[in-house]
Short mmCIF file of C-alpha atoms in Angstrom, two decimals:
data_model
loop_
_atom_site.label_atom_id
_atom_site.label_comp_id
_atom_site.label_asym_id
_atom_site.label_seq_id
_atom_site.Cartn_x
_atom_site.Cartn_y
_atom_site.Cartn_z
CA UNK A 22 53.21 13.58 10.23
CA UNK A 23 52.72 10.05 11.56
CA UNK A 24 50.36 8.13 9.62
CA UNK A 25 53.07 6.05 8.24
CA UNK A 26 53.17 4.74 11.86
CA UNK A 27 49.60 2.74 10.67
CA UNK A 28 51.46 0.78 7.87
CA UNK A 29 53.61 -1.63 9.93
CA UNK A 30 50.86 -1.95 12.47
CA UNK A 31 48.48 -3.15 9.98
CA UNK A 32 51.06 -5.41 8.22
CA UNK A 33 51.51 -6.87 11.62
CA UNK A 34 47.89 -7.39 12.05
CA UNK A 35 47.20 -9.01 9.04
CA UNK A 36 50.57 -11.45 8.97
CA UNK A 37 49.78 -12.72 12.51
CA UNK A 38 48.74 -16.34 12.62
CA UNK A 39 45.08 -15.14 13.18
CA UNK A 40 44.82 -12.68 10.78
CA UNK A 41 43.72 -8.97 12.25
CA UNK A 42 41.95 -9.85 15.07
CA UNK A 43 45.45 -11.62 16.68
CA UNK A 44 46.68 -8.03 16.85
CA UNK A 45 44.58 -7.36 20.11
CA UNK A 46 46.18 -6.71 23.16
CA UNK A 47 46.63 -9.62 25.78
CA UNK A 48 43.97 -7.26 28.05
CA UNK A 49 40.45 -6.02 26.98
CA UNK A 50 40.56 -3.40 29.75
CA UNK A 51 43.46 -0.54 30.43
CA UNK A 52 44.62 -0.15 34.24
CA UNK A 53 43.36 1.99 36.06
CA UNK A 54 44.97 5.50 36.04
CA UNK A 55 45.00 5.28 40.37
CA UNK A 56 47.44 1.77 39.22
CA UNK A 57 49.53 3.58 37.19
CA UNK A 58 49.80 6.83 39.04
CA UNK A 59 50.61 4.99 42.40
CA UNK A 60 53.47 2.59 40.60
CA UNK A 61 55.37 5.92 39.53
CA UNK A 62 54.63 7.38 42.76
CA UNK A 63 56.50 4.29 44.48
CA UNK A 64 59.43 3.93 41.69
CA UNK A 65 60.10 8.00 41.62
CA UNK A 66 62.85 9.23 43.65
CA UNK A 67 60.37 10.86 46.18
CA UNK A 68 59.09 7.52 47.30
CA UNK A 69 62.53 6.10 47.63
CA UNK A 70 63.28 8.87 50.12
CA UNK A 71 60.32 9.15 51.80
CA UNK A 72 60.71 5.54 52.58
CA UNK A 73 64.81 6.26 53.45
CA UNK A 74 63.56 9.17 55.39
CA UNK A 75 60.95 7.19 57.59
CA UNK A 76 63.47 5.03 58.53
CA UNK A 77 66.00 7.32 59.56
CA UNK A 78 63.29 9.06 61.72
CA UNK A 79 62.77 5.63 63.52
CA UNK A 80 66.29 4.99 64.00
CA UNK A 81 67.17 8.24 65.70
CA UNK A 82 64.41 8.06 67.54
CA UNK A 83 65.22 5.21 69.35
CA UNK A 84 68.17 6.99 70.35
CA UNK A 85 66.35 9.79 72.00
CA UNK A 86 67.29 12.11 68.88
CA UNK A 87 64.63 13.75 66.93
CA UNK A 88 64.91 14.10 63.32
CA UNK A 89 65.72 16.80 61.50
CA UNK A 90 63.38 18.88 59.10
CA UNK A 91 63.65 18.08 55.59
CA UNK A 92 65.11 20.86 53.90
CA UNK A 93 62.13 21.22 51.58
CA UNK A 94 59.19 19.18 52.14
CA UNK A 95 57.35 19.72 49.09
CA UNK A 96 59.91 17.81 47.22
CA UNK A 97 57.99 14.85 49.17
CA UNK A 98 54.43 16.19 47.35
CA UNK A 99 54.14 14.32 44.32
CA UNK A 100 51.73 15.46 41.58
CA UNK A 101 50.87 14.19 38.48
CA UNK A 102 50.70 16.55 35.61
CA UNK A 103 51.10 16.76 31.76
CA UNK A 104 52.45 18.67 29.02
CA UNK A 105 51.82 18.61 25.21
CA UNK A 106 52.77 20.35 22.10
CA UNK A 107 52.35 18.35 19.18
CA UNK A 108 54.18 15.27 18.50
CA UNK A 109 54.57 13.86 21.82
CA UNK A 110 57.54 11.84 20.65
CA UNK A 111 59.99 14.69 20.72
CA UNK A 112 58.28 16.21 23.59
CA UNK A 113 58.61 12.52 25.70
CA UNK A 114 62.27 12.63 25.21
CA UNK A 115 63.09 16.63 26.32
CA UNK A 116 61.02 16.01 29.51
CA UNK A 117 63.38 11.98 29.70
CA UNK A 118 66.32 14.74 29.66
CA UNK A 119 64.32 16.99 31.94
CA UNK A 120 64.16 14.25 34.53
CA UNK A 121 67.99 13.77 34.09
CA UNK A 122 69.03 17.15 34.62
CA UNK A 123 66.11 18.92 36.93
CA UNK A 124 65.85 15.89 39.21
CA UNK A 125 68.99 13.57 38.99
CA UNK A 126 66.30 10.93 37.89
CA UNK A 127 67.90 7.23 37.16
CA UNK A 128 66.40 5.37 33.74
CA UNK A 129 64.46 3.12 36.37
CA UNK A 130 63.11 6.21 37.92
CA UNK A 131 62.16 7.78 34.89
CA UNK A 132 57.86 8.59 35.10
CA UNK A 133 57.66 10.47 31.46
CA UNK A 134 54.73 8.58 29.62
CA UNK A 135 53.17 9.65 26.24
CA UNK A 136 49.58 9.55 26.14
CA UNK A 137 46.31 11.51 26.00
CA UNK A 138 44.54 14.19 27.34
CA UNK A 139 41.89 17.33 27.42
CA UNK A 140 39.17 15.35 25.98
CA UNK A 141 35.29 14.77 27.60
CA UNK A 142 34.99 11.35 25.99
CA UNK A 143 36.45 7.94 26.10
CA UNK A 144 35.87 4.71 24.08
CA UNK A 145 34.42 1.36 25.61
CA UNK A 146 36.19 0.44 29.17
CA UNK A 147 37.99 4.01 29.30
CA UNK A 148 40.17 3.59 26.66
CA UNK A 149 41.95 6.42 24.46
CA UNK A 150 43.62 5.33 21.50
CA UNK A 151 45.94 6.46 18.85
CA UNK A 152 44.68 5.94 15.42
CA UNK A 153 44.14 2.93 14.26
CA UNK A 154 42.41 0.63 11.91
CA UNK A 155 39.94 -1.51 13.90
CA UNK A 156 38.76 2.49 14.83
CA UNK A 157 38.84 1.83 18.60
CA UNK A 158 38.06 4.77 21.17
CA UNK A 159 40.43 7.20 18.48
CA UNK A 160 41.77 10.18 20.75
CA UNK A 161 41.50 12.68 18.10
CA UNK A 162 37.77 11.89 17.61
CA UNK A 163 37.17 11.60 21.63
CA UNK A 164 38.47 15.26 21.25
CA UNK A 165 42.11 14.64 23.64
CA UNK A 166 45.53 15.59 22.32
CA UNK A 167 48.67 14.63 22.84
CA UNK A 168 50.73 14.62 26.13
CA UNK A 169 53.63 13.52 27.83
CA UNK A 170 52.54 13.07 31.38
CA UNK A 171 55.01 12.98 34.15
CA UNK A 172 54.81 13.04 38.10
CA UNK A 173 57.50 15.56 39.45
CA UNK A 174 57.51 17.18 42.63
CA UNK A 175 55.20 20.59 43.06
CA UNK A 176 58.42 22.58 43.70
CA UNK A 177 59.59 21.71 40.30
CA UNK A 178 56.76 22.47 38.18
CA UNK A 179 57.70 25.91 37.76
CA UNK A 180 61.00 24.43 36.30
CA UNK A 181 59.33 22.07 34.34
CA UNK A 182 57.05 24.80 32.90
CA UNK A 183 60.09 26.85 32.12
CA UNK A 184 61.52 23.87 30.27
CA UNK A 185 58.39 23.42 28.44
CA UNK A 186 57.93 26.68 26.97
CA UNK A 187 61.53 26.61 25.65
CA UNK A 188 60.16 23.71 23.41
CA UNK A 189 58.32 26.39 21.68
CA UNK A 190 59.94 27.55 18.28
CA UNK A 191 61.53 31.33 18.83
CA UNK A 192 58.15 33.05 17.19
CA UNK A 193 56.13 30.72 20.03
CA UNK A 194 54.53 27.87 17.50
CA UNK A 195 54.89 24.43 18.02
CA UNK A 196 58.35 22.74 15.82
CA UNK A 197 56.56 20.56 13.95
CA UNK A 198 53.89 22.90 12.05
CA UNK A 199 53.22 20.17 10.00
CA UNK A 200 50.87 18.27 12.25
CA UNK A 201 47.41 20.36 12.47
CA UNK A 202 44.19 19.74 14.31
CA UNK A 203 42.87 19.38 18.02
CA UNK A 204 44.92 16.70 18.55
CA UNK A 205 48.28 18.47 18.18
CA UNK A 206 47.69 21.67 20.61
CA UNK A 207 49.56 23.13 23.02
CA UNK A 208 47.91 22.18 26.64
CA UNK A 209 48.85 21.61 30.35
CA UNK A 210 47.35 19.44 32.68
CA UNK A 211 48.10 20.35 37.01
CA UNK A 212 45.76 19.18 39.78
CA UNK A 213 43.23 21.86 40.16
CA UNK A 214 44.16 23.53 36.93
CA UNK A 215 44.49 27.53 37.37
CA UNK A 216 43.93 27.19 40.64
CA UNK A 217 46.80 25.27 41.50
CA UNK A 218 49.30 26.71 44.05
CA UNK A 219 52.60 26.74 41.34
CA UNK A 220 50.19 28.07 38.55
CA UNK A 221 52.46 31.91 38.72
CA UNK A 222 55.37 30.05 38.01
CA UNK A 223 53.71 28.68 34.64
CA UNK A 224 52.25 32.29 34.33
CA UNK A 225 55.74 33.54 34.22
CA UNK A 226 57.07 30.85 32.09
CA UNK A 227 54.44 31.97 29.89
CA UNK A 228 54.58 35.62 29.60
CA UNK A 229 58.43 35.38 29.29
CA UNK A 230 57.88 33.56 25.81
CA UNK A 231 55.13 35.52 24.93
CA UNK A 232 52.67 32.89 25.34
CA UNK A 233 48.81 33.24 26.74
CA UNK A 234 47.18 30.62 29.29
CA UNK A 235 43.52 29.91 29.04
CA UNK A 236 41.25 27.25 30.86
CA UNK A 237 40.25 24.30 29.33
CA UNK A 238 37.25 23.63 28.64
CA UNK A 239 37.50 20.03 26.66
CA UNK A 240 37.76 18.86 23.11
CA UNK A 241 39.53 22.61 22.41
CA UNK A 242 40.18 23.31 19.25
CA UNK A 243 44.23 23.60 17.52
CA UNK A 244 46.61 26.23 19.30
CA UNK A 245 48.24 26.86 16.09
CA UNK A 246 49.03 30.16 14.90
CA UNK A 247 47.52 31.54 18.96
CA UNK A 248 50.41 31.62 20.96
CA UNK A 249 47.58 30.16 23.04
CA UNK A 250 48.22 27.10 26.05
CA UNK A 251 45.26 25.42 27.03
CA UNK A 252 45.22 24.26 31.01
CA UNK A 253 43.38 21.85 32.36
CA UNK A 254 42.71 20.47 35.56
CA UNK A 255 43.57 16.73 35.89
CA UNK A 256 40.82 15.63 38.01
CA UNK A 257 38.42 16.75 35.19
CA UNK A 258 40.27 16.16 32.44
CA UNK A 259 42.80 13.12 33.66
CA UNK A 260 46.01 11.61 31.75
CA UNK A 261 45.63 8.23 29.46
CA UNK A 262 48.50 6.94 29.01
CA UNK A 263 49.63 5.84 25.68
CA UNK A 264 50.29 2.58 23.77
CA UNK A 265 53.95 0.79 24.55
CA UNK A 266 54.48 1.36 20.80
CA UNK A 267 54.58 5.06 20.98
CA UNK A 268 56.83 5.35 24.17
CA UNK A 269 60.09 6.43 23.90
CA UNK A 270 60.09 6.68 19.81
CA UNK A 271 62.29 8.46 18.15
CA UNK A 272 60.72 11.42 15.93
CA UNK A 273 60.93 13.42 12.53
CA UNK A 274 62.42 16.23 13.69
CA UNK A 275 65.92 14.94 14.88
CA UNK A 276 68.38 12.17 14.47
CA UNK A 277 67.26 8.99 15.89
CA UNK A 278 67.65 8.96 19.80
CA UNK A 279 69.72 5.35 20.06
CA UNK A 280 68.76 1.95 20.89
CA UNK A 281 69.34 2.74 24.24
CA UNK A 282 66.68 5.55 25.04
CA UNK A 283 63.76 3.31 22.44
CA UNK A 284 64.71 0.34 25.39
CA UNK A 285 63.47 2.56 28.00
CA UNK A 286 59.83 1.26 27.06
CA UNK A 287 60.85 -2.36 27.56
CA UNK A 288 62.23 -1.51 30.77
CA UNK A 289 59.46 0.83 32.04
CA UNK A 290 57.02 -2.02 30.70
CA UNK A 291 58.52 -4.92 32.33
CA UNK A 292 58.85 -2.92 36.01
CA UNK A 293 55.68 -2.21 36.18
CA UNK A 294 56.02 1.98 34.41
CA UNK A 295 53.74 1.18 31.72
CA UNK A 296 50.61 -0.77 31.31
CA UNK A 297 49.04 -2.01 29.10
CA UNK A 298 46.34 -0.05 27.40
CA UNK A 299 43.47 -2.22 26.28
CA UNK A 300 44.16 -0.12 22.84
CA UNK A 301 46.12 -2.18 19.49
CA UNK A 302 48.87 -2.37 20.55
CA UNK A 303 52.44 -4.63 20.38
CA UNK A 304 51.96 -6.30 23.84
#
């Protein structure tokens, strides 16, 4: 449960110099989510060796030597996709780890973002917002939940799905119970949804935790008590990412994290990883 979260944003709010309304953020209107998806894209690992690769095509070249294959070119196919299952605090920091572990990713190369998804609706300018007291574009009554959206190569996401599903608690809810409603289910977000060319490998992520996949069809309803994974297709139902204040947070579940891992959003916010969001905010 998070509404605690509310309390120091309104104290802020209301001990600024300008009273509530100096609590806006220094930008009316989010970036755009082609912005945000192309800065990852060019921070990620893949664009750094795309770029490394180009040039070492060019070199040999003009030697007379042709280049060899890359040993698997869909690690060059970057996608942008999303998970959620509940909180998205402790979810943001497994899929940090993930990153780490799956794909040797740096803390400058690090893409995982909480955020938004799954809705149909979004407030004034395309924002999504987390709860809040000036009631601005509120994700939970715009119908999304909560994500942690990533971009990973499409070989992975079968590896990422298996890492998702062991998220799960043993008997396949979510670990924080506590948190109920539309905003807390369990959903997936991969470019053309079902139909996307990996979607087996989630299948069999799935079925080996005894977990059912169902389309998306917007503003679903709580997972809770299912087993049940909604999955959407990001092109419909697209990623909004999340206020700086709720990025790399530590949760109620576990110990805190470290100073280290909550300066990750100061880093990712100052290279360019995170935007800001048009929504209250502490930027």
């Amino acid at each position: 449960m998070r509404t605690a979260v509310l309390i120091p944003l309104a104290l802020s709010a209301l001990l600024s110099p300008g009273g509530a309304g100096a609590y806006a953020p220094h930008r009316t209107n989010p970036p755009s989510s082609s912005s945000s998806s192309s800065s990852l894209r060019e921070t990620g690992p893949g664009g750094r060796r795309a770029f490394l690769a180009s040039a070492a095509a060019a070199s040999l070249a003009s030697l007379g030597v042709a280049a060899p294959a890359p040993a698997n070119a869909a690690d060059s196919n970057l996608q942008d996709v999303y998970f959620g299952v509940g909180c998205f605090w402790h979810i943001q920091h497994e899929f940090v780890l993930a990153e780490r572990n799956l794909l040797g990713r740096s803390d400058k190369e690090l893409t995982s973002r909480t955020g938004y998804a799954g809705g149909t609706k979004t407030g004034d300018g395309g924002k999504v917002c987390y709860h809040n007291l000036q009631f601005v574009a509120d994700y939970g009554k715009l119908g999304h939940g909560e994500v942690v959206g990533m971009t990973i190569p499409e070989s992975s996401i079968g590896d990422f799905a298996k890492e998702y599903f062991s998220y799960f608690a043993p008997n396949g809810e979510r670990v924080d119970p506590g948190d109920r409603g539309g905003e807390y289910r369990s959903l997936i977000g991969l470019p053309g949804g079902t139909s996307h060319p990996e979607y087996s490998k989630v299948e069999e992520a799935a079925s080996a935790k005894g977990m059912r996949l169902e389309p998306g069809k917007g503003n679903d309803p709580d997972t809770f008590g299912k087993k049940l994974v909604y999955v959407y297709d990001t092109a419909k139902y697209p990623f909004y990412q999340g206020e700086v204040y709720h990025q790399f947070h530590n949760d109620f579940q576990s110990p805190p994290y470290g100073k280290a891992y909550n300066k990750l959003a100061d880093m990712a916010f100052d290279d360019g990883r995170l935007g800001v969001t048009g929504c209250p905010d502490r930027v």
